[in-house]
Coordinates of C-alpha atoms in Angstrom, one line a residue:
Chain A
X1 CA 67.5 102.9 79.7
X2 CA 66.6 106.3 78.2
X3 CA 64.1 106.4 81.6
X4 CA 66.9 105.7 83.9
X5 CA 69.5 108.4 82.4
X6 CA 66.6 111.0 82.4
X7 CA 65.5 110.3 85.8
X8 CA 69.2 110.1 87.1
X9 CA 69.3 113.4 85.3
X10 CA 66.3 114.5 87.0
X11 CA 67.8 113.9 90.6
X12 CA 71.6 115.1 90.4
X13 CA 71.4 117.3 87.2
X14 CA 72.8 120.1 88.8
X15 CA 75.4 118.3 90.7
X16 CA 77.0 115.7 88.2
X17 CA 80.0 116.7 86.3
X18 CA 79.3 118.1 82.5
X19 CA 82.7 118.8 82.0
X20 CA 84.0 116.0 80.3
X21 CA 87.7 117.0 80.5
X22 CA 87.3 115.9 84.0
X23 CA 84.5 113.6 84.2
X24 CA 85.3 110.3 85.1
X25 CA 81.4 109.7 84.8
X26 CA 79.1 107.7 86.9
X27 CA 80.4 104.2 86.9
X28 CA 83.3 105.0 88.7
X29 CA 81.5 107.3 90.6
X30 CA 79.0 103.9 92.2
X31 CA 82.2 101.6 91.9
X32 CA 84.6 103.9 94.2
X33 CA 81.0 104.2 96.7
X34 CA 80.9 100.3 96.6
X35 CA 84.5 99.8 97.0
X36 CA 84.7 102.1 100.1
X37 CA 81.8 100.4 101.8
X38 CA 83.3 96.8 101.4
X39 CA 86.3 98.3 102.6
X40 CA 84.8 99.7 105.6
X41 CA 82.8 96.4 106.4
X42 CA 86.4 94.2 105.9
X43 CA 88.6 96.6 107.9
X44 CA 85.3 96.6 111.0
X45 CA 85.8 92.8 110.5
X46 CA 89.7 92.8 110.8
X47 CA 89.1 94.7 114.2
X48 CA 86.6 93.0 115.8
X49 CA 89.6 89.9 115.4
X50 CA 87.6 87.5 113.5
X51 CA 89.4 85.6 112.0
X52 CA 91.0 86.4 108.4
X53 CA 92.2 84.5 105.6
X54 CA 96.4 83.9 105.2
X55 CA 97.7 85.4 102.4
X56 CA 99.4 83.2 99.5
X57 CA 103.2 83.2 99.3
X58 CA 104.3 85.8 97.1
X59 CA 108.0 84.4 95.8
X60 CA 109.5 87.4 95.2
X61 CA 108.6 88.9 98.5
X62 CA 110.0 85.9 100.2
X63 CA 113.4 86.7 98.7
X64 CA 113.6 90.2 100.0
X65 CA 115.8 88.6 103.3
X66 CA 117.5 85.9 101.0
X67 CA 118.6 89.1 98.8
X68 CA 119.6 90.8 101.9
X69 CA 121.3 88.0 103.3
X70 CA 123.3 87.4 100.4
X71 CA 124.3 91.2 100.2
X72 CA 125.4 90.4 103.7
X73 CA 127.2 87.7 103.2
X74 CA 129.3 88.7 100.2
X75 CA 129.9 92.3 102.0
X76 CA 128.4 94.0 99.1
X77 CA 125.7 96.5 98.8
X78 CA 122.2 96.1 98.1
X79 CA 120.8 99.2 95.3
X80 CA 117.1 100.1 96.6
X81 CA 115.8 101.4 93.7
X82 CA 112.2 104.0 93.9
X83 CA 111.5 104.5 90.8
X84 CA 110.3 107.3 88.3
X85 CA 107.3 108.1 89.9
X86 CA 106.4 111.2 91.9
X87 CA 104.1 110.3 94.9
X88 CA 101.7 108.0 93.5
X89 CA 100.7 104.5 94.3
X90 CA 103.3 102.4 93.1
X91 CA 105.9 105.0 95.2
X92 CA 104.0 104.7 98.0
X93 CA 104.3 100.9 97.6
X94 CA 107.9 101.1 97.4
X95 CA 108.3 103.2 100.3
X96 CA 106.4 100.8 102.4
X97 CA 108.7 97.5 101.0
X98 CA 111.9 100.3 101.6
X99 CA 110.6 100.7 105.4
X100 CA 111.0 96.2 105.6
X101 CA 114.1 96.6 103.5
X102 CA 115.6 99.2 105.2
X103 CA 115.0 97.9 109.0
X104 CA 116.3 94.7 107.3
X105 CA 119.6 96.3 106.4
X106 CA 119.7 98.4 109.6
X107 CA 119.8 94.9 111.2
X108 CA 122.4 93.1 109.7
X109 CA 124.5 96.2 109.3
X110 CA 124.6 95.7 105.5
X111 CA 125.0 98.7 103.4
X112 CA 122.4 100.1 101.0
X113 CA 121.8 102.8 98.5
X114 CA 118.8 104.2 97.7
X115 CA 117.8 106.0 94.8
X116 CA 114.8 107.8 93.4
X117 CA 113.9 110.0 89.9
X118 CA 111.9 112.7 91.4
X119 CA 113.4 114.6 94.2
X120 CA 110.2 114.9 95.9
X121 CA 110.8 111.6 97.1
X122 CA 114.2 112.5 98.6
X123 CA 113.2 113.7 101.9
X124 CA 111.2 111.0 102.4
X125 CA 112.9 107.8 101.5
X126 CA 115.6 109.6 103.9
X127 CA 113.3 109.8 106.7
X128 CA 112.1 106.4 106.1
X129 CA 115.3 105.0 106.2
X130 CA 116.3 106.8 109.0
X131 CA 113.6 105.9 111.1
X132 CA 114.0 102.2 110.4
X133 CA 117.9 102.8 111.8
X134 CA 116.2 104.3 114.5
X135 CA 114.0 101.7 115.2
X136 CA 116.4 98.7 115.4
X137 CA 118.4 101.1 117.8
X138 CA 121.5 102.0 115.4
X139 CA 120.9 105.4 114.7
X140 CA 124.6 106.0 114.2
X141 CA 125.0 103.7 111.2
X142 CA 122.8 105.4 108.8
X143 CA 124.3 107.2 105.9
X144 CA 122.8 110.3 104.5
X145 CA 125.0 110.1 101.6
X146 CA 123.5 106.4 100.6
X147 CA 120.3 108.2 99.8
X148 CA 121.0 109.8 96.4
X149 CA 118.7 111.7 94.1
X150 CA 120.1 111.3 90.5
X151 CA 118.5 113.2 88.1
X152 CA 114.8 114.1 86.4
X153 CA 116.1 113.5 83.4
X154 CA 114.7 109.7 82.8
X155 CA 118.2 108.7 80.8
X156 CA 120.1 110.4 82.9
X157 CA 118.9 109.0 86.0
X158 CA 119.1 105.8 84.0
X159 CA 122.6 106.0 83.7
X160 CA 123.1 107.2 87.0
X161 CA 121.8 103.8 88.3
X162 CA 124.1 101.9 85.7
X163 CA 126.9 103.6 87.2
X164 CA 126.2 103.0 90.6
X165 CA 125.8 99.3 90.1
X166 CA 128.8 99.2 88.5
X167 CA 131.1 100.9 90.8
X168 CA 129.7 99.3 93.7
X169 CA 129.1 96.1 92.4
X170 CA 126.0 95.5 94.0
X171 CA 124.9 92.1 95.3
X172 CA 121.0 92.9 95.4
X173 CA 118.7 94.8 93.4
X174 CA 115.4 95.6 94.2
X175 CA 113.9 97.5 91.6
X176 CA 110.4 98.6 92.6
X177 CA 108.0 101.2 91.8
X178 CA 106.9 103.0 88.6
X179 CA 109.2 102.5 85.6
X180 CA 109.5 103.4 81.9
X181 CA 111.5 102.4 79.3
X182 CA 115.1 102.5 81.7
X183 CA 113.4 99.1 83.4
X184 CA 115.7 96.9 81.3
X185 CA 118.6 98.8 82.2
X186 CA 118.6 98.7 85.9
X187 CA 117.8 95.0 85.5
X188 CA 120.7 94.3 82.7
X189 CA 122.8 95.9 84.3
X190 CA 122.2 94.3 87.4
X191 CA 122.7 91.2 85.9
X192 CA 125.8 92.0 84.5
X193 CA 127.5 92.5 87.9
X194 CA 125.9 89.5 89.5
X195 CA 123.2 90.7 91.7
X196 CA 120.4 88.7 92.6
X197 CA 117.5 91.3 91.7
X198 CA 113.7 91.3 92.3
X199 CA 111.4 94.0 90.6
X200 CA 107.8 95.1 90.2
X201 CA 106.0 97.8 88.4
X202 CA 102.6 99.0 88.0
X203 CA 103.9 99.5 84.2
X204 CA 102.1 96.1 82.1
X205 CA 104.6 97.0 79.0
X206 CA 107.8 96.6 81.0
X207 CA 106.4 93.7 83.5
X208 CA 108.3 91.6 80.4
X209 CA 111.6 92.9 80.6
X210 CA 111.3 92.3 84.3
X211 CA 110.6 88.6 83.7
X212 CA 113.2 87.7 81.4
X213 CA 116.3 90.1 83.4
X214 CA 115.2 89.1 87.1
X215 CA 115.2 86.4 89.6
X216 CA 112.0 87.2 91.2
X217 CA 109.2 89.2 89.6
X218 CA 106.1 91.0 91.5
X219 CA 103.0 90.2 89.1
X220 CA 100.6 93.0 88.4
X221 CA 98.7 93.7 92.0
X222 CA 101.8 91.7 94.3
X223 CA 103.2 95.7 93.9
X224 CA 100.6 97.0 96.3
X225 CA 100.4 93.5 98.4
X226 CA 103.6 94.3 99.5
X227 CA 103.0 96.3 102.7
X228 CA 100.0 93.8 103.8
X229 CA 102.5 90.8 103.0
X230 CA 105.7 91.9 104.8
X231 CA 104.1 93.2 107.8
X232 CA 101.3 90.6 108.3
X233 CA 98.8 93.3 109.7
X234 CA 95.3 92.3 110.1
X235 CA 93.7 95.8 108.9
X236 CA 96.2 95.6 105.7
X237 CA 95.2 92.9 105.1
X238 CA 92.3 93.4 105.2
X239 CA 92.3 96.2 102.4
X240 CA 93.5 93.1 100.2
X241 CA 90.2 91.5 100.9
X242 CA 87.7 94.2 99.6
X243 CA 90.0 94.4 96.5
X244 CA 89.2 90.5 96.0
X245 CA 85.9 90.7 96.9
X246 CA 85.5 93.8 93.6
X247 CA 88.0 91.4 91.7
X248 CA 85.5 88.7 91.9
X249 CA 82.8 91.6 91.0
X250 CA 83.9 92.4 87.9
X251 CA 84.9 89.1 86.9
X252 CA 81.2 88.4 87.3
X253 CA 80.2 91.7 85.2
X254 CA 82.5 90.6 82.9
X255 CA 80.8 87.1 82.5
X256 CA 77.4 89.0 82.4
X257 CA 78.7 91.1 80.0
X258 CA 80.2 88.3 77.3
X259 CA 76.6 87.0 78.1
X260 CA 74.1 90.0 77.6
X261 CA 76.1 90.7 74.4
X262 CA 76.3 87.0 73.0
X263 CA 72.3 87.0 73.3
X264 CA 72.1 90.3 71.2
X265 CA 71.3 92.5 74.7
X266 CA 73.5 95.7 75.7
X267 CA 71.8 95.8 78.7
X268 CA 75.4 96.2 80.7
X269 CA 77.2 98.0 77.8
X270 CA 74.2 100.4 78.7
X271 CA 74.5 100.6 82.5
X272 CA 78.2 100.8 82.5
X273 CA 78.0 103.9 80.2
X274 CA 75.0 105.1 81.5
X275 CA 76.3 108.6 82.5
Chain B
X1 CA 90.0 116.5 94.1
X2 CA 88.3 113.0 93.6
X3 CA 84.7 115.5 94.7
X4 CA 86.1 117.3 92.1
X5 CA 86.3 115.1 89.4
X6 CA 82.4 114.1 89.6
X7 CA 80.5 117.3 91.4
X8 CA 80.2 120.1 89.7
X9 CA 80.9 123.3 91.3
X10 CA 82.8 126.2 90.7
X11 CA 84.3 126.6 94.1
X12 CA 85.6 122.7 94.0
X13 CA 87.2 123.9 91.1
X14 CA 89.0 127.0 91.7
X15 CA 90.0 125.4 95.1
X16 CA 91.5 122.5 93.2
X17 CA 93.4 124.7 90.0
X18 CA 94.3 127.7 92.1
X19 CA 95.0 126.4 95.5
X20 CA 96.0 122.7 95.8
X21 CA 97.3 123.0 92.1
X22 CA 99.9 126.0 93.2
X23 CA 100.9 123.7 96.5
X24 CA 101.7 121.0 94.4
X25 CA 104.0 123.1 92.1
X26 CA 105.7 125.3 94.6
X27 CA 106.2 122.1 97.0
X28 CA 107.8 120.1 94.2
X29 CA 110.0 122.9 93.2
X30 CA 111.4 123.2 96.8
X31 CA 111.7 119.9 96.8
X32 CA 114.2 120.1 93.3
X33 CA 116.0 122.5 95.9
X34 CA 116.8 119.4 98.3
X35 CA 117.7 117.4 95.4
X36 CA 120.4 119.7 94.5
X37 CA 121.4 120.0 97.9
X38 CA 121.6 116.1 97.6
X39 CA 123.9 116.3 94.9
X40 CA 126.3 119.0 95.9
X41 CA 126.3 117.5 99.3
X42 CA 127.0 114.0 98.0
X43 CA 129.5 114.7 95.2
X44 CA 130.8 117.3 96.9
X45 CA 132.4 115.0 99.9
X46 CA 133.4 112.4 97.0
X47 CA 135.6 115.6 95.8
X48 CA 136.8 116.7 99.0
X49 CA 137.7 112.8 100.1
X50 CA 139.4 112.2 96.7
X51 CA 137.7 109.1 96.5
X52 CA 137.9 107.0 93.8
X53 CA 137.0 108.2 90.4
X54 CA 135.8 111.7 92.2
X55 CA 137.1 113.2 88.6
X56 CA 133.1 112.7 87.5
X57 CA 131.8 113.8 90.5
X58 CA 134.3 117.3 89.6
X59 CA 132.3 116.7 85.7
X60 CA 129.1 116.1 86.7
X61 CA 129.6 119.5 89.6
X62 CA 130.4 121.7 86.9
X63 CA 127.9 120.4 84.2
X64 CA 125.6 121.0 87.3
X65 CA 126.1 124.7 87.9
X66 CA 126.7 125.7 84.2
X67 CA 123.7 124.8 83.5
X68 CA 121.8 126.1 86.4
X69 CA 123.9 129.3 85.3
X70 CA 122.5 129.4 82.2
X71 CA 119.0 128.4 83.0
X72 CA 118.9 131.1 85.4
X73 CA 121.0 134.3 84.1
X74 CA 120.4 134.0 80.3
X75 CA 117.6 136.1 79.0
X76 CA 115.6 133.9 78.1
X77 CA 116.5 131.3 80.7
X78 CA 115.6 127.9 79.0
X79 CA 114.4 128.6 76.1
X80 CA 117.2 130.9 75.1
X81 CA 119.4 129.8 71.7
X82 CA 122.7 129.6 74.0
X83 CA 121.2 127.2 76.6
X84 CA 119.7 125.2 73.7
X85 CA 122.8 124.9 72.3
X86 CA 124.2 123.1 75.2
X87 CA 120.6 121.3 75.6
X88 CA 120.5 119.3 72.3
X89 CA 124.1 118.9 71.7
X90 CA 124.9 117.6 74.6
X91 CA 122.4 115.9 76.9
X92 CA 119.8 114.9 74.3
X93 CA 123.0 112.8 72.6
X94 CA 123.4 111.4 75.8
X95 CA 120.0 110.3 76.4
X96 CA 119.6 109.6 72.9
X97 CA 122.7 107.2 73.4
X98 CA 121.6 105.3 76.5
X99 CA 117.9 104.9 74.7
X100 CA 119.7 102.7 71.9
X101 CA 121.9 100.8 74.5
X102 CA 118.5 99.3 75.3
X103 CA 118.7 97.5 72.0
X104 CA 121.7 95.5 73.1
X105 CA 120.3 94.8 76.4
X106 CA 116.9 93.4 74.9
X107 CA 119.2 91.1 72.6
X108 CA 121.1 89.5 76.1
X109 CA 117.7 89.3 77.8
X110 CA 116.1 87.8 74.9
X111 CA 119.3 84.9 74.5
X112 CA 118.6 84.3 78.6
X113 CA 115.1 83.9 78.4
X114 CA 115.0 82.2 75.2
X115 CA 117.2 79.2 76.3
X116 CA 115.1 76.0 76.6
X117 CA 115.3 74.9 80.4
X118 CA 111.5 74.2 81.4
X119 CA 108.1 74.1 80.1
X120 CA 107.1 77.5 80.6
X121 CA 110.5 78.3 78.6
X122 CA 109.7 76.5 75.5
X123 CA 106.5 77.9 75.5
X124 CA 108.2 81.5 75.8
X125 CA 110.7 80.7 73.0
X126 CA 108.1 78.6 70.5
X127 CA 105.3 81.6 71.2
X128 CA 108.5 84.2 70.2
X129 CA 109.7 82.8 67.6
X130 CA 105.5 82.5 65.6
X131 CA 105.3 86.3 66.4
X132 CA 108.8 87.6 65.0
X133 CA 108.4 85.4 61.9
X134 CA 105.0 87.5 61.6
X135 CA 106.6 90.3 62.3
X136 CA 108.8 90.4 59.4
X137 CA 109.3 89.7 55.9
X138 CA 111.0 86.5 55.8
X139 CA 108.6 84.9 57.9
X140 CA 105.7 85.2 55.1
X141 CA 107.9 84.1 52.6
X142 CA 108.1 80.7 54.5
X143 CA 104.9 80.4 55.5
X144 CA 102.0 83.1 54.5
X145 CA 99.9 82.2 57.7
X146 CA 102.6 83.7 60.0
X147 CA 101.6 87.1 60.1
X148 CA 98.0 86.0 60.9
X149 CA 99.0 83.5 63.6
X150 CA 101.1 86.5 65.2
X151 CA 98.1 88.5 65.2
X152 CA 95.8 86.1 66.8
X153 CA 98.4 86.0 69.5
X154 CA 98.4 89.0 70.2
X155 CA 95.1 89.4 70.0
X156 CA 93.6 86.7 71.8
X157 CA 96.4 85.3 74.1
X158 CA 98.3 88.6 74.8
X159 CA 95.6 91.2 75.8
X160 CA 93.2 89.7 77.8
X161 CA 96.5 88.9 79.8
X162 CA 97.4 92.3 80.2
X163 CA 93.8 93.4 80.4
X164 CA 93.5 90.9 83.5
X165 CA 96.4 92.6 84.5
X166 CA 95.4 95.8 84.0
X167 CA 92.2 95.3 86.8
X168 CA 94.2 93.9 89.7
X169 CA 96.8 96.7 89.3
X170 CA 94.0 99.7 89.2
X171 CA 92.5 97.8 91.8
X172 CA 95.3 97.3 93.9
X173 CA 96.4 100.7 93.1
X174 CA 92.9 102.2 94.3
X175 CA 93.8 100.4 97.6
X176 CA 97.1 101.6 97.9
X177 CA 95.7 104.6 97.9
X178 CA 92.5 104.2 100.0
X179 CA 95.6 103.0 102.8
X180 CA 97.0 106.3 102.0
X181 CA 94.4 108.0 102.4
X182 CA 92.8 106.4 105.7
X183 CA 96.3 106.2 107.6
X184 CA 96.3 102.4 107.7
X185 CA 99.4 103.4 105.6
X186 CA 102.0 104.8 107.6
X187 CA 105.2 104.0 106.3
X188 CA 106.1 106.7 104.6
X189 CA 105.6 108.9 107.6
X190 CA 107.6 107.6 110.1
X191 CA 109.1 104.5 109.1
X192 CA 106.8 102.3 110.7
X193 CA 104.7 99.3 109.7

């Protein structure tokens, strides 16, 4: 192993990050080089219209238009909530389910209210939102005002939301994106008024609170399935395929792993930390 | 950024802390701009309307620009003893206050998820009720295995779960962002699919 690191040393010493502030060393380095080439091959695959694997139900994704419905129905809003995250992946996750959810809306001419932590978002969301108004050819019914940025400060947006779900009694909640400790609050309060609520995070620690407050739950990775899922697009859904096909990758380093180091080797302790 | 993070050169990185580092500050602090734009717009109306309960919209205004006042035409702008004042005695109480409500909501999601209606739930509530007892002092009194029990738990039940977790979220994550990144992932651009 000494061999390998001196030789890899050899070949891209000058190149390889020292700096290990920054480093996010090697491993990930070969992984993020694997995981583009799989996804390269799947998404060639998807367009080429070969045929590709249905995705499984994902139960709380089904009940986006059962949530809109009933909003519809009872002629109450439904609260879109964002999240606290700034553009990163779980936002961008959100704003895709927003863009179903909004065009949803937009369709049955049911009121909604968006809201976000980070005002970054704002102008997005709006535009998204817009757009899917727009697109189902009622421009006119959009409401800038339904859009609202609340606050930075996490509490305080926190009791923003609260306030909002009580005033307007809400009759869905979809609480999706990045959230800290305010999870529980959205989804208690939520409950308190009635509203049939489905949530998903990309936090594990409040993935709990989501379970025991709200009808439907998005598990881990369902977050980011989202977009593939509601829109049913081949190349999409493709994507989900190279993530399986790493899944199943590390699942089998894993299994080598509990092997190698049940038989006394660190052969893949040592590879995975070579550099 | 991601060359960045594994090449090492000095260009990547003054390109990445002097450059894209500055966009990313001075776009997000136009964007606070729009959000208070969002809020004078929106509470503003509320006000002008005299909708119902626009009295907080009138608090929340004025909270709004006394504070941007202060931040702004104190000498010290934040970190000056007069804005302080207003900082910790007033919003840090209020946060402070809706961290503890959290306390009472964890008790009425608890009683929900607690009750006994299917399998999974009586696994839920007989799984709860091993690690609270080893969680606390009673629960050793009763039985002096507790405490391990709880720990074995969490140690063998509850984190490989969230480990397992853990992968298919940075996994899914990565893709997200690989969508992102490609343009298979549009719908924050225009609206579309």
């Amino acid at each position: 192993m000494d061999g390998l690191k001196e030789a890899i040393q050899n070949i891209f010493g000058s190149w390889l990050q020292t700096d290990t502030s920054n480093n996010l060393g090697l491993t990930t380095f070969v992984f993020f080089v694997i995981f583009a080439i799989t996804l390269a091959v799947m998404i060639k695959k998807a367009r080429s219209e070969q045929p590709m694997p249905k995705l499984r139900r994902v139960a709380g994704l089904d009940a986006m238009d059962e949530a809109i419905g009933r909003a519809t129905e009872m002629g109450k809003p439904v609260m879109y909530n964002i999240g606290m995250g700034g553009f990163t992946a779980p936002t961008f996750a959100s704003l895709a389910v927003l863009g179903y959810v909004a065009k949803r809306i937009a369709q049955y001419d049911t009121r909604m209210v968006t809201v976000m932590r980070y005002a970054v978002v704002l102008p997005v969301a709006e535009e998204v939102i817009k757009q899917a108004y727009i697109g189902v050819g009622k421009p006119d019914s959009y409401r800038p005002d339904d859009v609202q940025f609340l606050s930075e400060q996490q509490f305080g947006y926190a009791t923003g939301c609260v306030g909002i779900i009580q005033r307007e009694q809400i009759a869905a909640n979809i609480i999706i994106g990045n959230y800290l400790a305010e999870s529980l609050i959205f989804a208690e309060a939520g409950t308190q008024v009635g509203a049939i609520q489905i949530a998903g995070t990309n936090n594990n620690v409040q993935t709990p609170f989501f379970i025991a407050a709200c009808d439907y739950t998005l598990l881990a990775e369902e977050l980011y399935v989202a977009s593939a899922y509601l829109s049913q697009d081949r190349v999409k859904t493709a994507t989900l395929l190279a993530q399986d096909y790493m899944k199943q990758g590390l699942v089998v380093i894993i299994i080598l792993g509990v092997l190698f180091t049940t038989f006394g080797s660190k052969l893949i302790n040592d590879l995975l930390t070579l550099y | 950024m991601v060359l960045q993070s594994y090449i090492q050169s000095d260009f990547l990185y003054t390109f990445v802390q002097s450059y894209l580092a500055r966009a990313v500050t001075v776009s997000s602090a136009w964007a606070v701009g729009l959000g208070a734009v969002n809020i004078i717009r929106i509470h503003g109306r509320r006000i002008k309307a005299r909708r119902e309960q626009y009295f907080y919209s009138i608090v929340l205004l004025v909270t709004f620009f006394w504070f941007a006042f202060l931040g702004i035409f104190l000498q010290k702008h934040n970190s000056d003893p007069f804005y302080l004042f207003f900082y910790n005695n007033i919003l840090l109480n209020l946060s402070a206050t809706m961290y503890s409500v959290l306390a009472f909501y964890i008790a009425s999601a608890a009683y929900r998820s607690f009750r006994v209606r299917s399998l999974e739930a009586s696994f839920l509530l007989s799984t709860s009720v091993i690690v609270m007892l080893g969680a606390v002092p009673i629960g050793q009194a009763l039985w002096s295995g507790f405490p391990g029990l709880s720990s074995w738990i969490g140690t063998n039940i509850n984190t490989p779960v969230l480990r397992a977790m853990s992968i298919g979220l940075t996994l899914g994550g990565l893709t997200q962002s690989m969508r992102n990144l490609i343009g298979i992932e549009r719908g924050h651009l225009s609206g579309g699919d």
